[in-house]
Short mmCIF file of C-alpha atoms in Angstrom, two decimals:
data_model
loop_
_atom_site.label_atom_id
_atom_site.label_comp_id
_atom_site.label_asym_id
_atom_site.label_seq_id
_atom_site.Cartn_x
_atom_site.Cartn_y
_atom_site.Cartn_z
CA MET A 1 -55.65 -114.62 -5.91
CA ARG A 2 -57.50 -111.33 -6.33
CA GLY A 3 -54.35 -109.44 -5.41
CA LEU A 4 -52.35 -111.47 -7.97
CA LYS A 5 -54.93 -110.75 -10.62
CA ARG A 6 -54.81 -107.04 -9.85
CA ILE A 7 -51.03 -107.05 -10.13
CA ILE A 8 -51.14 -108.91 -13.43
CA ALA A 9 -53.80 -106.51 -14.72
CA THR A 10 -51.77 -103.50 -13.64
CA VAL A 11 -48.62 -104.83 -15.28
CA GLY A 12 -50.61 -105.56 -18.47
CA VAL A 13 -51.92 -102.01 -18.59
CA MET A 14 -48.39 -100.64 -18.02
CA LEU A 15 -46.90 -102.79 -20.77
CA THR A 16 -49.69 -101.79 -23.18
CA ALA A 17 -49.08 -98.15 -22.43
CA LEU A 18 -45.33 -98.54 -22.91
CA ALA A 19 -45.86 -100.44 -26.18
CA ALA A 20 -48.28 -97.75 -27.42
CA ALA A 21 -45.80 -95.00 -26.65
CA ALA A 22 -42.96 -96.89 -28.31
CA ALA A 23 -45.08 -97.59 -31.40
CA ALA A 24 -46.03 -93.92 -31.73
CA GLU A 25 -42.43 -92.86 -32.01
CA MET A 26 -40.87 -95.99 -33.51
CA ASP A 27 -38.59 -95.53 -36.45
CA MET A 28 -37.88 -98.96 -37.93
CA ASN A 29 -34.71 -97.87 -39.69
CA GLU A 30 -33.32 -96.42 -36.46
CA TYR A 31 -34.53 -99.40 -34.48
CA LEU A 32 -32.96 -102.05 -36.76
CA PHE A 33 -29.80 -100.33 -37.88
CA GLY A 34 -29.23 -98.70 -34.50
CA HIS A 35 -28.75 -102.15 -33.07
CA VAL A 36 -26.64 -103.75 -35.84
CA LEU A 37 -24.47 -100.82 -36.91
CA ASP A 38 -21.50 -99.44 -35.05
CA SER A 39 -21.83 -96.37 -32.81
CA TYR A 40 -19.85 -94.10 -30.51
CA GLU A 41 -21.92 -95.07 -27.43
CA TRP A 42 -23.30 -98.32 -26.07
CA HIS A 43 -27.04 -97.91 -25.63
CA ILE A 44 -28.41 -100.08 -22.81
CA THR A 45 -32.06 -99.20 -22.18
CA LYS A 46 -34.55 -96.36 -21.60
CA VAL A 47 -35.76 -95.28 -18.15
CA ASN A 48 -38.67 -92.81 -17.97
CA GLY A 49 -38.07 -91.85 -21.57
CA HIS A 50 -34.38 -91.13 -21.08
CA ASP A 51 -31.68 -93.17 -22.80
CA VAL A 52 -29.26 -95.04 -20.56
CA SER A 53 -26.00 -95.56 -22.40
CA ILE A 54 -22.26 -95.87 -21.93
CA ALA A 55 -20.33 -92.98 -23.49
CA LEU A 56 -17.23 -94.21 -25.23
CA PRO A 57 -13.96 -92.30 -25.90
CA VAL A 58 -13.68 -90.51 -29.25
CA ILE A 59 -10.03 -90.43 -30.41
CA VAL A 60 -9.46 -88.54 -33.62
CA HIS A 61 -6.60 -86.80 -35.41
CA SER A 62 -7.32 -83.50 -37.19
CA SER A 63 -5.14 -82.41 -40.10
CA GLU A 64 -5.19 -78.86 -38.63
CA THR A 65 -5.28 -79.21 -34.85
CA GLY A 66 -3.74 -82.60 -34.15
CA TRP A 67 -5.01 -85.23 -31.75
CA HIS A 68 -8.26 -84.94 -29.75
CA CYS A 69 -9.67 -87.29 -27.12
CA PHE A 70 -13.06 -86.70 -25.49
CA SER A 71 -16.24 -88.47 -24.43
CA SER A 72 -18.88 -89.19 -27.08
CA ARG A 73 -21.33 -87.60 -24.64
CA HIS A 74 -20.25 -84.20 -26.07
CA LEU A 75 -21.53 -85.21 -29.51
CA GLU A 76 -25.08 -86.20 -28.53
CA ASP A 77 -28.04 -84.75 -30.35
CA GLY A 78 -25.99 -83.24 -33.15
CA ALA A 79 -23.79 -81.19 -30.87
CA VAL A 80 -20.38 -79.85 -32.00
CA TRP A 81 -17.32 -80.28 -29.83
CA GLU A 82 -13.85 -78.96 -30.67
CA GLY A 83 -14.99 -78.66 -34.27
CA PHE A 84 -16.17 -82.28 -34.50
CA ARG A 85 -19.66 -83.71 -34.87
CA ILE A 86 -21.36 -86.89 -35.94
CA ALA A 87 -22.62 -86.70 -39.49
CA GLU A 88 -26.34 -87.37 -39.92
CA ASP A 89 -26.40 -87.93 -43.67
CA GLY A 90 -24.15 -88.31 -46.69
CA ARG A 91 -21.27 -90.66 -47.24
CA TRP A 92 -20.05 -90.38 -43.64
CA ASP A 93 -23.44 -90.88 -41.99
CA GLY A 94 -22.99 -91.88 -38.35
CA LYS A 95 -19.23 -91.14 -38.36
CA VAL A 96 -17.28 -88.29 -36.74
CA VAL A 97 -16.53 -85.48 -39.19
CA GLU A 98 -14.60 -82.21 -38.82
CA THR A 99 -15.36 -78.76 -40.13
CA LEU A 100 -12.07 -77.30 -41.35
CA SER A 101 -11.08 -73.62 -41.24
CA ASP A 102 -12.08 -73.12 -44.88
CA GLY A 103 -15.62 -74.45 -44.11
CA THR A 104 -15.23 -77.81 -45.78
CA VAL A 105 -16.24 -81.02 -44.06
CA ALA A 106 -13.64 -83.78 -43.80
CA ARG A 107 -13.25 -87.13 -42.16
CA PRO A 108 -10.40 -87.13 -39.55
CA LEU A 109 -8.26 -90.10 -38.70
CA ASP A 110 -10.56 -91.95 -36.36
CA ILE A 111 -9.33 -94.60 -33.88
CA SER A 112 -12.20 -94.22 -31.43
CA ILE A 113 -13.29 -96.95 -29.06
CA THR A 114 -16.65 -97.62 -30.65
CA LYS A 115 -19.28 -100.16 -29.62
CA THR A 116 -17.82 -102.80 -31.95
CA VAL A 117 -14.28 -102.13 -30.74
CA LEU A 118 -15.34 -102.41 -27.09
CA GLY A 119 -17.29 -105.59 -27.87
CA LEU A 120 -14.19 -106.93 -29.58
CA MET A 121 -12.07 -106.15 -26.53
CA ILE A 122 -14.60 -107.80 -24.17
CA SER A 123 -14.88 -110.98 -26.29
CA SER A 124 -11.10 -111.20 -26.74
CA ALA A 125 -10.56 -110.89 -23.01
CA LEU A 126 -13.24 -113.55 -22.42
CA VAL A 127 -11.58 -115.96 -24.87
CA LEU A 128 -8.26 -115.35 -23.14
CA VAL A 129 -9.79 -116.05 -19.70
CA LEU A 130 -11.51 -119.22 -20.90
CA ILE A 131 -8.28 -120.63 -22.36
CA LEU A 132 -6.11 -119.60 -19.41
CA CYS A 133 -8.58 -121.11 -16.90
CA THR A 134 -8.52 -124.36 -18.81
CA ALA A 135 -4.69 -124.34 -18.99
CA ARG A 136 -4.62 -123.64 -15.24
CA TRP A 137 -6.47 -126.89 -14.53
CA TYR A 138 -3.98 -128.92 -16.60
CA LYS A 139 -1.08 -127.14 -14.88
CA ARG A 140 -2.39 -128.23 -11.46
CA HIS A 141 -3.48 -131.76 -12.35
CA ASP A 142 -2.03 -134.78 -14.04
CA ALA A 143 -4.28 -135.36 -17.06
CA CYS A 144 -2.93 -138.96 -17.37
CA LYS A 145 -4.34 -139.88 -13.99
CA GLU A 146 -7.40 -137.57 -13.69
CA SER A 147 -10.04 -136.54 -16.21
CA PRO A 148 -11.11 -132.91 -16.21
CA LYS A 149 -14.63 -132.17 -15.02
CA GLY A 150 -16.95 -129.22 -15.20
CA PHE A 151 -15.72 -126.23 -17.20
CA ALA A 152 -12.32 -127.77 -17.98
CA GLY A 153 -14.03 -130.93 -19.22
CA LEU A 154 -16.33 -128.95 -21.47
CA MET A 155 -13.39 -127.03 -22.96
CA GLU A 156 -11.44 -130.25 -23.47
CA MET A 157 -14.43 -131.71 -25.31
CA LEU A 158 -14.71 -128.68 -27.62
CA ILE A 159 -10.98 -128.40 -28.23
CA THR A 160 -10.63 -132.17 -28.93
CA MET A 161 -13.65 -132.08 -31.26
CA VAL A 162 -12.32 -129.13 -33.28
CA GLU A 163 -8.73 -130.43 -33.48
CA ASP A 164 -9.46 -134.10 -34.15
CA ASP A 165 -12.62 -133.87 -36.27
CA ILE A 166 -11.80 -130.72 -38.24
CA ILE A 167 -8.18 -129.62 -38.18
CA LYS A 168 -6.44 -132.96 -38.21
CA GLU A 169 -8.84 -134.54 -40.73
CA CYS A 170 -8.63 -131.59 -43.20
CA ILE A 171 -4.96 -130.65 -42.97
CA GLY A 172 -3.21 -133.97 -42.30
CA LYS A 173 0.13 -134.66 -40.70
CA ASP A 174 1.16 -130.99 -40.55
CA TYR A 175 -1.95 -129.94 -38.62
CA ARG A 176 -0.21 -128.92 -35.37
CA ARG A 177 1.32 -125.89 -37.01
CA TYR A 178 -2.13 -124.42 -37.68
CA SER A 179 -4.04 -125.62 -34.59
CA PRO A 180 -3.39 -122.48 -32.52
CA TYR A 181 -4.79 -120.13 -35.14
CA LEU A 182 -7.78 -122.34 -36.07
CA LEU A 183 -8.74 -123.02 -32.45
CA THR A 184 -8.46 -119.32 -31.67
CA ALA A 185 -10.65 -118.47 -34.64
CA PHE A 186 -13.28 -121.06 -33.59
CA PHE A 187 -13.61 -119.80 -30.04
CA PHE A 188 -13.37 -116.18 -31.00
CA ILE A 189 -16.21 -116.46 -33.54
CA PHE A 190 -18.29 -118.72 -31.25
CA ILE A 191 -18.00 -116.37 -28.25
CA ASN A 192 -18.75 -113.24 -30.33
CA ASN A 193 -21.77 -114.96 -31.88
CA ILE A 194 -23.17 -115.89 -28.48
CA LEU A 195 -22.53 -112.43 -27.03
CA GLY A 196 -24.29 -110.87 -29.99
CA ILE A 197 -27.52 -112.70 -29.09
CA ILE A 198 -27.47 -111.52 -25.45
CA PRO A 199 -29.49 -108.30 -25.40
CA ILE A 200 -27.91 -106.74 -22.27
CA PHE A 201 -24.45 -105.39 -21.64
CA PRO A 202 -21.81 -106.70 -22.22
CA GLY A 203 -23.71 -108.52 -24.90
CA GLY A 204 -25.52 -107.08 -27.90
CA ALA A 205 -22.53 -105.88 -29.91
CA ASN A 206 -22.72 -107.02 -33.53
CA VAL A 207 -19.08 -107.94 -33.83
CA THR A 208 -19.14 -110.92 -36.21
CA GLY A 209 -21.95 -109.21 -38.10
CA ASN A 210 -19.54 -106.41 -38.96
CA ILE A 211 -17.88 -107.00 -42.32
CA SER A 212 -14.61 -105.36 -41.18
CA ILE A 213 -14.18 -108.10 -38.53
CA THR A 214 -14.98 -110.93 -40.92
CA LEU A 215 -12.62 -109.37 -43.48
CA VAL A 216 -9.70 -109.56 -41.02
CA LEU A 217 -10.57 -113.18 -40.10
CA ALA A 218 -10.70 -114.11 -43.78
CA LEU A 219 -7.43 -112.28 -44.39
CA CYS A 220 -5.76 -114.33 -41.69
CA THR A 221 -6.85 -117.52 -43.38
CA PHE A 222 -5.73 -116.15 -46.78
CA LEU A 223 -2.23 -115.46 -45.33
CA ALA A 224 -2.08 -118.90 -43.67
CA VAL A 225 -2.93 -120.54 -47.01
CA ASN A 226 -0.68 -118.55 -49.35
CA LEU A 227 2.34 -117.83 -47.19
CA PHE A 228 2.84 -121.43 -46.08
CA GLY A 229 1.57 -123.23 -49.19
CA ASN A 230 4.06 -125.74 -50.61
CA LYS A 231 5.34 -126.00 -54.18
CA GLU A 232 2.61 -128.45 -55.14
CA TYR A 233 0.02 -125.85 -54.24
CA TYR A 234 1.61 -123.18 -56.47
CA ARG A 235 2.23 -125.68 -59.24
CA ASP A 236 -1.51 -126.46 -59.29
CA ILE A 237 -2.22 -122.76 -59.59
CA PHE A 238 0.18 -121.74 -62.29
CA TRP A 239 0.61 -125.05 -64.14
CA PRO A 240 -2.35 -127.30 -63.31
CA GLU A 241 -2.67 -130.82 -64.71
CA VAL A 242 -5.01 -130.04 -67.58
CA PRO A 243 -4.58 -130.19 -71.37
CA THR A 244 -1.85 -127.82 -72.53
CA TRP A 245 -4.17 -125.82 -74.72
CA LEU A 246 -5.94 -124.63 -71.55
CA LYS A 247 -2.66 -123.19 -70.26
CA VAL A 248 -0.89 -121.80 -73.39
CA PRO A 249 -0.95 -119.56 -75.30
CA VAL A 250 -3.97 -118.25 -73.24
CA PRO A 251 -3.49 -119.09 -69.53
CA LEU A 252 -7.19 -119.83 -69.05
CA MET A 253 -6.87 -122.34 -66.18
CA PRO A 254 -4.15 -120.42 -64.29
CA LEU A 255 -6.36 -117.34 -64.40
CA ILE A 256 -9.29 -119.33 -63.03
CA GLU A 257 -7.06 -120.76 -60.25
CA ILE A 258 -5.78 -117.24 -59.32
CA VAL A 259 -9.32 -115.96 -59.10
CA GLY A 260 -10.08 -118.94 -56.83
CA VAL A 261 -7.28 -117.94 -54.51
CA PHE A 262 -9.18 -114.70 -53.72
CA THR A 263 -12.80 -115.99 -53.92
CA LYS A 264 -12.18 -118.56 -51.16
CA PRO A 265 -11.43 -116.05 -48.39
CA PHE A 266 -14.11 -113.76 -49.83
CA SER A 267 -16.69 -116.53 -49.35
CA LEU A 268 -15.53 -116.96 -45.77
CA MET A 269 -15.95 -113.24 -45.12
CA VAL A 270 -19.41 -112.86 -46.65
CA ARG A 271 -20.80 -116.14 -45.26
CA LEU A 272 -20.06 -115.30 -41.66
CA PHE A 273 -21.06 -111.64 -41.98
CA ALA A 274 -24.34 -112.25 -43.81
CA ASN A 275 -25.56 -115.10 -41.59
CA ILE A 276 -24.93 -113.29 -38.32
CA LEU A 277 -26.32 -109.94 -39.53
CA ALA A 278 -29.43 -111.59 -40.97
CA GLY A 279 -30.06 -113.46 -37.73
CA HIS A 280 -29.91 -110.26 -35.67
CA ILE A 281 -32.23 -108.41 -38.01
CA MET A 282 -34.75 -111.27 -38.02
CA ILE A 283 -34.88 -111.35 -34.18
CA LEU A 284 -35.25 -107.56 -33.97
CA GLY A 285 -37.97 -107.67 -36.63
CA VAL A 286 -39.94 -110.30 -34.71
CA ILE A 287 -39.75 -108.33 -31.41
CA ALA A 288 -40.81 -105.11 -33.27
CA VAL A 289 -44.20 -106.78 -34.02
CA ILE A 290 -45.13 -106.26 -30.34
CA PHE A 291 -44.86 -102.47 -30.72
CA LEU A 292 -46.09 -102.07 -34.27
CA THR A 293 -49.43 -103.79 -33.69
CA VAL A 294 -50.51 -101.66 -30.75
CA GLU A 295 -52.86 -99.58 -32.86
CA LEU A 296 -54.65 -102.70 -34.10
CA GLY A 297 -56.37 -103.13 -30.77
CA PRO A 298 -55.71 -105.02 -27.47
CA ALA A 299 -56.98 -108.38 -28.75
CA LEU A 300 -54.92 -108.52 -31.93
CA ASN A 301 -51.92 -106.90 -30.34
CA GLY A 302 -52.07 -109.30 -27.42
CA GLY A 303 -52.35 -112.33 -29.68
CA LEU A 304 -49.56 -111.21 -31.99
CA SER A 305 -47.36 -110.27 -29.00
CA VAL A 306 -47.64 -113.79 -27.63
CA VAL A 307 -46.75 -115.22 -31.04
CA ALA A 308 -43.86 -112.74 -31.36
CA VAL A 309 -42.44 -113.66 -27.91
CA LEU A 310 -42.71 -117.41 -28.58
CA PHE A 311 -41.18 -117.05 -32.06
CA GLY A 312 -38.52 -114.71 -30.64
CA VAL A 313 -37.52 -117.33 -28.08
CA PHE A 314 -37.42 -119.92 -30.86
CA MET A 315 -35.26 -117.60 -33.02
CA ASP A 316 -32.88 -117.02 -30.06
CA LEU A 317 -32.46 -120.79 -29.62
CA LEU A 318 -31.97 -121.17 -33.36
CA GLU A 319 -29.36 -118.39 -33.34
CA CYS A 320 -27.47 -120.26 -30.54
CA LEU A 321 -27.24 -123.20 -32.97
CA VAL A 322 -26.25 -120.87 -35.82
CA ALA A 323 -23.57 -119.32 -33.56
CA PHE A 324 -21.92 -122.70 -33.14
CA LEU A 325 -22.43 -123.76 -36.77
CA GLN A 326 -20.89 -120.60 -38.18
CA ALA A 327 -17.83 -120.97 -35.98
CA TYR A 328 -17.64 -124.64 -37.03
CA VAL A 329 -18.04 -123.89 -40.75
CA PHE A 330 -15.49 -121.08 -40.75
CA THR A 331 -12.91 -123.31 -39.00
CA MET A 332 -13.71 -126.27 -41.23
CA LEU A 333 -13.40 -124.31 -44.49
CA SER A 334 -10.22 -122.60 -43.31
CA SER A 335 -8.81 -126.01 -42.49
CA VAL A 336 -9.83 -127.34 -45.92
CA PHE A 337 -8.19 -124.41 -47.70
CA ILE A 338 -5.03 -124.83 -45.63
CA GLY A 339 -5.04 -128.59 -46.26
CA LEU A 340 -5.24 -127.99 -50.03
CA SER A 341 -2.17 -125.80 -49.81
CA ARG A 342 -0.21 -128.57 -48.05
CA GLN A 343 -0.86 -131.42 -50.47
CA GLU A 344 1.98 -133.80 -51.08
CA PRO A 345 2.88 -135.19 -54.51
CA GLU A 346 1.22 -138.49 -55.36
CA GLY A 347 3.29 -141.43 -54.21
CA ASN A 348 4.70 -139.67 -51.09
#
């Protein structure tokens, strides 16, 4: 028991020292936004004061010297490599910029594999593996005679729930045309949300908390709604069933309907982005309490650290629920919007 107490006391002293050191040099802006914003490296941890990170490939095209491909390790600590550097302020803060021959600073064509891009590749590969493993079970078994168990059974439950309770109910008889996209969107968002909560590699990338990703997802729903909408859908937009004076000579209702065509995908984009980003910042803010209260003394810091850890665990569990709900809500609203574009005339 004495040996155990000594170990616990030693660990406590070490943690307090580490927390004090972290608090002394902690920049909250760098701490928060360094985790949720994109970067050219994947930071993992610190060992003996040294950052442990994965350097990612920088792929840029200069208007003067053409294509360049090199490791982001060359751009650390404000270094310049082949005329490129990472801007530390201004409109291109955190992005690769180039100093041209005339001395001006410009932004090159940048298709680098950043942290968000790598996270996107990992999650996409994971979704593909999950679906193919499930399909493999059905290929090797007769589903009419044998029920899937384990992982295949879990996937069947999720797929059946999404298709029967969301897609089929919201779209109607033509639902099978849209099931592949909507199921893919559900699992893609869900997997990315879960990976974003995991603090260690390959988790931690803020993919669905990046507005560029949610923009593309919302654009896919926008195209599915408006490219495959039937004539009833467009009639309700340009000639809705309202009093004529609301349509001519001033097309008031058609204008409102046209605005609605764009606000629906916009709401999808912002809802997913804002909820996931806010969740990540809240968890990071709770954990930061451990380091920010070091100077208040061991008693207060210890008490607040216990509260922060417990609340952090609660927030993580809550974020797991939010991860599922946001995937569910995005799929449901996309299905509703698609269903509205496939309405049949009354009497059919």
